[in-house]
CSV table of C-alpha atoms in Angstrom, one decimal:
chain,number,residue,atom,x,y,z
W,1,MET,CA,6.5,-46.6,1.8
W,2,GLN,CA,3.3,-48.1,2.7
W,3,ASN,CA,0.1,-48.0,0.9
W,4,SER,CA,-3.0,-46.7,3.0
W,5,LEU,CA,-5.4,-48.0,0.6
W,6,LEU,CA,-4.2,-51.6,2.0
W,7,PRO,CA,-6.1,-53.8,4.2
W,8,PRO,CA,-3.8,-53.7,8.0
W,9,SER,CA,-3.3,-58.0,6.9
W,10,GLN,CA,-1.3,-56.8,4.0
W,11,ARG,CA,-0.2,-53.7,5.2
W,12,CYS,CA,2.2,-55.3,8.3
W,13,ARG,CA,3.9,-58.5,9.0
W,14,ASN,CA,2.4,-61.4,10.2
W,15,GLN,CA,3.2,-61.5,14.3
W,16,THR,CA,1.0,-64.4,15.3
W,17,ASP,CA,1.6,-68.5,14.8
W,18,LYS,CA,-1.7,-69.1,16.2
W,19,GLU,CA,-3.7,-71.1,12.8
W,20,PRO,CA,-7.2,-68.9,12.3
W,21,THR,CA,-9.9,-71.1,14.0
W,22,GLY,CA,-12.6,-70.1,12.4
W,23,PRO,CA,-14.0,-67.3,10.1
W,24,PHE,CA,-15.6,-64.0,11.8
W,25,GLN,CA,-18.0,-63.5,14.4
W,26,ARG,CA,-18.4,-60.8,16.0
W,27,GLU,CA,-21.4,-61.7,18.8
W,28,LYS,CA,-19.1,-64.6,19.4
W,29,LEU,CA,-15.8,-62.4,20.2
W,30,LEU,CA,-18.0,-60.1,22.5
W,31,LYS,CA,-19.5,-62.9,24.4
W,32,PHE,CA,-15.4,-63.7,24.5
W,33,LEU,CA,-14.0,-60.1,25.7
W,34,GLU,CA,-16.9,-60.0,28.4
W,35,ASP,CA,-16.5,-63.3,29.9
W,36,SER,CA,-12.5,-62.6,29.9
W,37,ALA,CA,-13.0,-59.6,31.5
W,38,LYS,CA,-15.1,-61.0,34.1
W,39,ASN,CA,-12.9,-64.4,35.2
W,40,GLU,CA,-10.0,-62.4,35.3
W,41,GLU,CA,-8.4,-61.5,39.1
W,42,ASP,CA,-8.8,-58.1,40.9
W,43,TRP,CA,-5.2,-56.4,40.2
W,44,GLU,CA,-3.6,-56.7,44.6
W,45,GLU,CA,-4.0,-53.3,45.4
W,46,ALA,CA,-1.0,-52.5,48.6
W,47,VAL,CA,-3.3,-51.5,51.1
W,48,PRO,CA,-6.8,-52.8,50.6
W,49,PHE,CA,-10.2,-50.7,49.9
W,50,ALA,CA,-12.3,-50.6,53.0
W,51,PRO,CA,-15.9,-48.5,52.4
W,52,GLY,CA,-16.0,-45.3,55.0
W,53,VAL,CA,-12.5,-44.9,55.6
W,54,LYS,CA,-10.7,-41.4,54.6
W,55,ARG,CA,-7.6,-41.9,54.2
W,56,GLY,CA,-4.5,-38.5,53.6
W,57,LYS,CA,-5.7,-34.6,54.3
W,58,VAL,CA,-9.4,-33.8,53.7
W,59,PHE,CA,-10.0,-30.6,51.4
W,60,GLN,CA,-12.5,-27.7,53.4
W,61,SER,CA,-12.8,-24.6,51.9
W,62,THR,CA,-11.8,-21.9,53.5
W,63,ASP,CA,-14.7,-19.2,51.5
W,64,GLU,CA,-17.7,-20.1,53.5
W,65,PRO,CA,-17.4,-20.9,57.2
W,66,GLU,CA,-18.4,-24.1,58.4
W,67,GLY,CA,-21.2,-25.7,60.7
W,68,ASP,CA,-22.7,-22.4,63.0
W,69,GLU,CA,-20.1,-20.4,62.1
W,70,LYS,CA,-22.4,-19.2,59.3
W,71,ASP,CA,-24.6,-16.0,59.9
W,72,GLU,CA,-28.3,-16.4,58.8
W,73,GLU,CA,-29.1,-13.4,56.8
W,74,PRO,CA,-32.6,-12.3,56.0
W,75,VAL,CA,-33.2,-13.0,52.9
W,76,ASP,CA,-37.1,-12.2,50.6
W,77,ALA,CA,-39.6,-14.7,49.6
W,78,LEU,CA,-37.1,-15.3,46.1
W,79,GLY,CA,-34.3,-15.7,48.4
W,80,ARG,CA,-32.3,-12.7,47.9
W,81,LYS,CA,-30.8,-10.6,50.7
W,82,LEU,CA,-31.7,-7.9,51.9
W,83,LYS,CA,-28.5,-7.1,52.6
W,84,ASP,CA,-27.5,-6.3,49.1
W,85,MET,CA,-31.0,-4.5,47.8
W,86,GLU,CA,-30.7,-0.9,47.7
W,87,MET,CA,-33.9,1.6,49.5
W,88,PRO,CA,-36.2,2.6,46.7
W,89,ILE,CA,-35.9,6.4,46.3
W,90,GLU,CA,-38.2,8.5,46.9
W,91,ILE,CA,-40.1,10.7,43.8
W,92,ASP,CA,-40.7,14.4,44.4
W,93,LEU,CA,-43.5,15.9,42.4
W,94,ASP,CA,-42.7,19.3,43.5
W,95,ASP,CA,-39.2,18.8,41.8
W,96,ASP,CA,-40.9,18.0,38.7
W,97,ASP,CA,-43.0,21.3,38.3
W,98,GLU,CA,-39.9,23.0,39.0
W,99,ASP,CA,-38.7,21.5,36.1
W,100,GLU,CA,-40.7,21.9,33.7
W,101,ASP,CA,-41.2,25.7,35.0
W,102,GLU,CA,-38.4,26.0,34.2
W,103,GLU,CA,-37.9,24.0,30.7
W,104,GLU,CA,-41.0,25.9,29.2
W,105,ILE,CA,-38.4,29.4,30.4
W,106,ASP,CA,-35.4,28.4,28.2
W,107,ASP,CA,-37.9,27.5,25.5
W,108,GLU,CA,-38.7,31.1,26.1
W,109,LYS,CA,-35.9,32.3,25.5
W,110,PHE,CA,-34.4,30.0,22.9
W,111,GLU,CA,-37.7,31.6,20.9
W,112,ARG,CA,-37.0,35.1,21.8
W,113,ALA,CA,-33.1,34.9,21.2
W,114,LEU,CA,-33.7,33.4,17.6
W,115,ASP,CA,-35.8,36.2,16.9
W,116,ARG,CA,-33.5,38.4,17.9
W,117,ALA,CA,-30.8,37.7,16.1
W,118,PRO,CA,-29.7,37.7,12.8
W,119,GLU,CA,-29.6,36.5,9.9
W,120,ARG,CA,-25.8,35.9,9.9
W,121,ASP,CA,-25.6,33.8,12.7
W,122,LEU,CA,-28.8,31.5,11.3
W,123,VAL,CA,-26.5,30.3,9.1
W,124,ASP,CA,-24.1,29.5,10.7
W,125,LEU,CA,-26.5,27.8,12.7
W,126,ALA,CA,-28.4,25.9,9.6
W,127,GLY,CA,-25.0,24.9,9.0
W,128,ILE,CA,-23.7,23.5,11.7
W,129,LEU,CA,-26.4,21.4,12.5
W,130,GLY,CA,-26.7,20.2,9.2
W,131,MET,CA,-29.4,21.8,7.0
W,132,HIS,CA,-27.1,21.8,4.2
W,133,ASN,CA,-30.2,21.6,2.0
W,134,ILE,CA,-31.0,25.0,3.6
W,135,LEU,CA,-27.7,26.6,2.7
W,136,ASN,CA,-25.2,26.8,-0.1
W,137,GLN,CA,-21.2,25.1,-0.5
W,138,LYS,CA,-20.0,27.7,0.9
W,139,GLN,CA,-22.0,28.9,3.6
W,140,TYR,CA,-21.7,25.6,4.7
W,141,TYR,CA,-18.0,24.7,4.7
W,142,ASN,CA,-17.5,28.5,6.6
W,143,ALA,CA,-19.9,27.4,9.1
W,144,LEU,CA,-18.1,24.0,10.1
W,145,LYS,CA,-14.5,25.1,9.7
W,146,GLY,CA,-16.2,28.2,11.5
W,147,LYS,CA,-15.6,30.8,9.3
W,148,THR,CA,-17.3,33.7,9.1
W,149,GLN,CA,-19.6,34.5,6.6
W,150,ASP,CA,-18.8,37.6,4.2
W,151,GLU,CA,-20.1,38.5,1.1
W,152,SER,CA,-18.3,36.3,-1.6
W,153,THR,CA,-20.6,33.6,0.1
W,154,GLY,CA,-24.1,35.8,1.3
W,155,THR,CA,-24.8,36.2,4.3
W,156,SER,CA,-28.4,35.0,4.1
W,157,PHE,CA,-30.4,32.4,3.3
W,158,SER,CA,-30.7,33.4,-0.8
W,159,GLY,CA,-27.4,34.5,-1.1
W,160,VAL,CA,-26.0,33.7,-4.4
W,161,VAL,CA,-22.1,32.4,-4.9
W,162,ARG,CA,-20.0,32.6,-7.3
W,163,SER,CA,-18.4,30.6,-9.7
W,164,PHE,CA,-15.1,29.6,-8.9
W,165,GLU,CA,-12.4,30.7,-11.2
W,166,PRO,CA,-10.0,29.0,-11.9
W,167,ASN,CA,-6.0,30.4,-12.2
W,168,ALA,CA,-4.8,30.7,-15.2
W,169,ILE,CA,-1.5,28.5,-16.0
W,170,PRO,CA,0.2,29.7,-18.9
W,171,ASP,CA,1.2,28.2,-21.3
W,172,GLU,CA,5.1,26.6,-21.9
W,173,PRO,CA,7.0,29.0,-24.0
W,174,ILE,CA,7.7,28.4,-27.7
W,175,ASN,CA,10.9,26.0,-27.9
W,176,GLN,CA,12.9,28.7,-29.6
W,177,THR,CA,16.2,26.9,-30.3
W,178,ASN,CA,18.8,27.2,-33.3
W,179,VAL,CA,18.7,23.8,-34.8
W,180,ASP,CA,20.8,25.4,-37.6
W,181,ASP,CA,23.1,27.6,-35.5
W,182,CYS,CA,23.2,24.2,-33.2
W,183,ILE,CA,24.2,22.0,-36.1
W,184,LYS,CA,27.8,24.4,-37.5
W,185,ARG,CA,28.6,24.6,-34.1
W,186,LEU,CA,28.7,20.6,-32.9
W,187,GLU,CA,30.2,20.8,-36.2
W,188,GLU,CA,33.4,22.8,-35.7
W,189,ASP,CA,33.3,21.3,-32.3
W,190,ASP,CA,32.4,24.2,-30.2
W,191,GLU,CA,33.8,23.8,-26.5
W,192,GLU,CA,30.7,26.0,-25.0
W,193,LEU,CA,27.9,24.1,-26.8
W,194,LYS,CA,27.3,20.9,-24.2
W,195,GLU,CA,23.6,20.6,-24.2
W,196,ILE,CA,21.0,20.7,-26.9
W,197,ASN,CA,17.4,21.0,-26.5
W,198,ILE,CA,14.9,20.4,-28.9
W,199,ASN,CA,11.2,19.3,-27.4
W,200,ASN,CA,8.6,19.6,-29.3
W,201,MET,CA,10.0,21.2,-31.9
W,202,GLY,CA,8.5,20.1,-35.4
W,203,LEU,CA,11.5,19.2,-37.6
W,204,SER,CA,11.6,17.5,-40.8
W,205,ARG,CA,13.6,14.1,-40.7
W,206,GLU,CA,16.3,15.3,-42.4
W,207,ARG,CA,17.5,18.4,-40.1
W,208,ILE,CA,17.0,15.5,-37.4
W,209,ARG,CA,19.7,12.9,-38.9
W,210,THR,CA,21.5,16.0,-39.7
W,211,LEU,CA,21.5,16.7,-35.8
W,212,ILE,CA,22.4,13.6,-34.8
W,213,LYS,CA,25.1,13.2,-37.5
W,214,ALA,CA,26.9,16.6,-36.4
W,215,ALA,CA,26.4,15.8,-32.7
W,216,ALA,CA,28.5,12.1,-33.0
W,217,LEU,CA,31.3,14.9,-34.4
W,218,SER,CA,31.5,16.6,-31.3
W,219,ALA,CA,33.7,15.8,-28.0
W,220,HIS,CA,32.0,18.4,-26.2
W,221,ILE,CA,28.4,16.9,-26.2
W,222,GLU,CA,27.1,16.3,-22.4
W,223,LYS,CA,22.9,16.4,-22.9
W,224,LEU,CA,20.6,15.7,-25.6
W,225,SER,CA,17.4,16.3,-25.6
W,226,MET,CA,14.8,15.0,-28.3
W,227,ALA,CA,11.5,14.9,-26.8
W,228,GLY,CA,8.1,14.6,-29.0
W,229,VAL,CA,9.6,15.5,-32.6
W,230,GLU,CA,8.3,12.5,-34.4
W,231,MET,CA,10.6,10.4,-34.3
W,232,LYS,CA,11.1,7.4,-35.8
W,233,ASP,CA,13.9,4.3,-36.1
W,234,SER,CA,15.3,5.7,-39.7
W,235,GLU,CA,16.4,8.4,-37.6
W,236,ALA,CA,17.2,7.0,-34.1
W,237,ARG,CA,19.7,4.9,-35.9
W,238,GLY,CA,22.0,7.7,-35.9
W,239,LEU,CA,21.4,7.4,-32.5
W,240,VAL,CA,23.2,4.0,-32.1
W,241,GLU,CA,26.4,5.3,-33.2
W,242,LEU,CA,26.8,8.2,-31.2
W,243,LEU,CA,25.8,6.4,-28.3
W,244,GLU,CA,28.9,3.9,-29.1
W,245,THR,CA,31.2,6.8,-30.5
W,246,SER,CA,30.4,10.1,-28.1
W,247,PRO,CA,32.4,10.4,-25.2
W,248,SER,CA,30.9,12.7,-23.1
W,249,LEU,CA,27.4,12.4,-23.8
W,250,GLN,CA,26.1,12.0,-20.4
W,251,VAL,CA,22.2,12.4,-20.7
W,252,LEU,CA,19.9,11.2,-23.3
W,253,ASN,CA,16.2,11.7,-23.6
W,254,VAL,CA,13.9,10.5,-26.4
W,255,GLU,CA,10.7,9.9,-24.7
W,256,SER,CA,7.2,10.7,-26.5
W,257,ASN,CA,8.8,9.6,-30.2
W,258,ASP,CA,7.5,6.6,-32.7
W,259,ILE,CA,10.8,4.3,-31.8
W,260,SER,CA,10.4,0.5,-31.7
W,261,PRO,CA,11.3,-2.0,-28.6
W,262,GLU,CA,14.1,-3.6,-31.0
W,263,MET,CA,15.5,-0.1,-31.7
W,264,LEU,CA,15.9,1.2,-27.9
W,265,ALA,CA,17.3,-2.1,-26.8
W,266,LYS,CA,19.9,-2.0,-29.4
W,267,LEU,CA,20.5,1.4,-28.1
W,268,LEU,CA,21.1,0.3,-24.6
W,269,ARG,CA,23.7,-2.2,-26.2
W,270,ALA,CA,25.6,0.5,-28.1
W,271,THR,CA,26.2,2.4,-24.3
W,272,LEU,CA,28.4,-0.5,-23.4
W,273,LYS,CA,30.9,0.8,-25.7
W,274,THR,CA,32.2,3.7,-24.0
W,275,GLN,CA,29.9,3.7,-20.9
W,276,VAL,CA,29.5,7.4,-20.3
W,277,LEU,CA,25.7,7.4,-20.2
W,278,THR,CA,24.5,8.5,-17.2
W,279,ARG,CA,21.1,9.1,-17.7
W,280,PHE,CA,18.7,7.6,-20.2
W,281,HIS,CA,14.7,8.2,-21.2
W,282,ALA,CA,12.9,7.0,-23.6
W,283,ASP,CA,10.1,6.2,-22.5
W,284,ASN,CA,5.7,7.0,-23.1
W,285,GLN,CA,7.0,5.6,-27.0
W,286,ARG,CA,3.9,4.6,-29.5
W,287,SER,CA,4.3,0.9,-28.8
W,288,GLN,CA,3.7,1.1,-25.1
W,289,VAL,CA,4.6,-3.4,-25.0
W,290,LEU,CA,8.2,-4.1,-25.2
W,291,GLY,CA,8.0,-7.9,-25.0
W,292,ASN,CA,9.2,-10.2,-22.7
W,293,GLN,CA,12.5,-10.4,-25.2
W,294,ILE,CA,13.3,-7.2,-25.2
W,295,GLU,CA,12.7,-6.9,-21.6
W,296,MET,CA,15.7,-8.9,-21.2
W,297,ASP,CA,18.2,-8.1,-23.6
W,298,MET,CA,18.0,-4.5,-22.4
W,299,MET,CA,17.9,-5.9,-18.8
W,300,LEU,CA,21.6,-7.8,-19.3
W,301,SER,CA,23.1,-4.2,-21.3
W,302,ILE,CA,21.8,-2.2,-17.9
W,303,GLU,CA,23.0,-5.0,-15.9
W,304,ASP,CA,26.2,-4.7,-18.1
W,305,ASN,CA,26.8,-0.6,-18.0
W,306,ASP,CA,29.0,1.1,-15.0
W,307,SER,CA,27.7,4.2,-16.2
W,308,LEU,CA,23.5,4.0,-15.7
W,309,LEU,CA,22.1,6.3,-13.1
W,310,ARG,CA,18.6,6.6,-13.9
W,311,VAL,CA,17.2,5.1,-16.7
W,312,GLY,CA,13.8,5.8,-17.8
W,313,ILE,CA,12.2,2.3,-19.8
W,314,ALA,CA,8.5,0.9,-17.9
W,315,PHE,CA,9.3,-2.6,-17.8
W,316,GLN,CA,6.3,-4.5,-17.8
W,317,SER,CA,8.2,-7.9,-16.3
W,318,MET,CA,8.8,-8.0,-12.2
W,319,GLU,CA,11.9,-9.8,-12.9
W,320,ALA,CA,13.3,-7.4,-14.9
W,321,ARG,CA,12.3,-4.1,-12.8
W,322,HIS,CA,14.0,-6.3,-9.9
W,323,ARG,CA,17.6,-6.3,-11.6
W,324,VAL,CA,17.8,-3.4,-13.4
W,325,SER,CA,16.9,-1.3,-9.8
W,326,GLU,CA,19.6,-3.7,-8.2
W,327,ALA,CA,21.7,-1.9,-11.1
W,328,LEU,CA,20.9,0.8,-10.8
W,329,GLU,CA,21.8,0.7,-7.2
W,330,ARG,CA,25.3,-0.6,-7.4
W,331,ASN,CA,26.4,2.1,-10.2
W,332,LEU,CA,25.1,4.5,-7.7
W,333,GLU,CA,26.6,2.5,-5.0
W,334,ARG,CA,30.5,3.1,-6.6
W,335,VAL,CA,29.8,7.0,-7.6
W,336,ARG,CA,29.3,7.1,-3.4
W,337,LEU,CA,32.2,5.5,-3.0
W,338,ARG,CA,34.5,6.8,-5.6
W,339,ARG,CA,33.1,10.3,-3.9
W,340,LEU,CA,34.4,9.2,-0.5
W,341,GLU,CA,37.3,8.5,-1.6
W,342,ASN,CA,38.4,11.6,-3.9
W,343,SER,CA,37.3,13.7,-0.9
W,344,SER,CA,39.8,11.9,1.7
W,345,GLN,CA,42.4,12.5,-0.7
W,346,ALA,CA,42.1,16.5,-1.0
């Protein structure tokens, strides 16, 4: 490659055989070029130039007529054509007097109508004209929307608006799950017990561990919800064994607890043994930031899992979010194809 910072004498190959005649002199060079240009003979022309002779077809404009054919039109002192000028408009002063009389009559009609109008209509008129400072809020918006003023908004300018009464939303009922009965039925491997919900229950750590151990003994449990029970890593270790051994657990919800990111990664890794779990919800833990290494570990576990369809974890990394979504889409597509195959066989 050539270096553009070098001068041309060093960049280009030397193509001259003459020896230098001396140092550079600008005035002498310009004089030499001027003399050589004057002494150089002109090129020979096929047709010699003759002054006043037009060769070929001469262009003639078709827009304007030539010579005497052009009609002369009268112009004013400023050179404007009189034909293009409009005649001045005559103003009748009598008409102005009649218009003024009509305006006075209209003003009298308006004043008479406003004097006789009820205050309800005046409130609407004030709202339409944008006089919100003399209206309350409901009167103003009713006037804009075309609604009539009623007793709740007030029909006069001194109307008092009642305060807004919010709709009372009842609290969620307290979780009435009998934990002892669930533990007993899990240990007995009850076929009818397929779902356990202990969300937001103030259970002790020992009872949580006992429940998880009992769930590991059941072969029919399908859904286990343990959100908001203040679970820590010591209790979550039992879930690792549950995920590795349970042949029926499909949904696990451990949201709003105190599980560390490392333990969440272990839980996802434990799902690779049975690959039965379809939904895993573990968002809103005390540690909001998972870390790049933990997210990559979770991402690889989800990519290797062929059964997961929903994962409730907030990934911070863009790569982890993208690859996890692609893995879940592949699993959903696999389920769809399996369903179509079963329907075609039936």
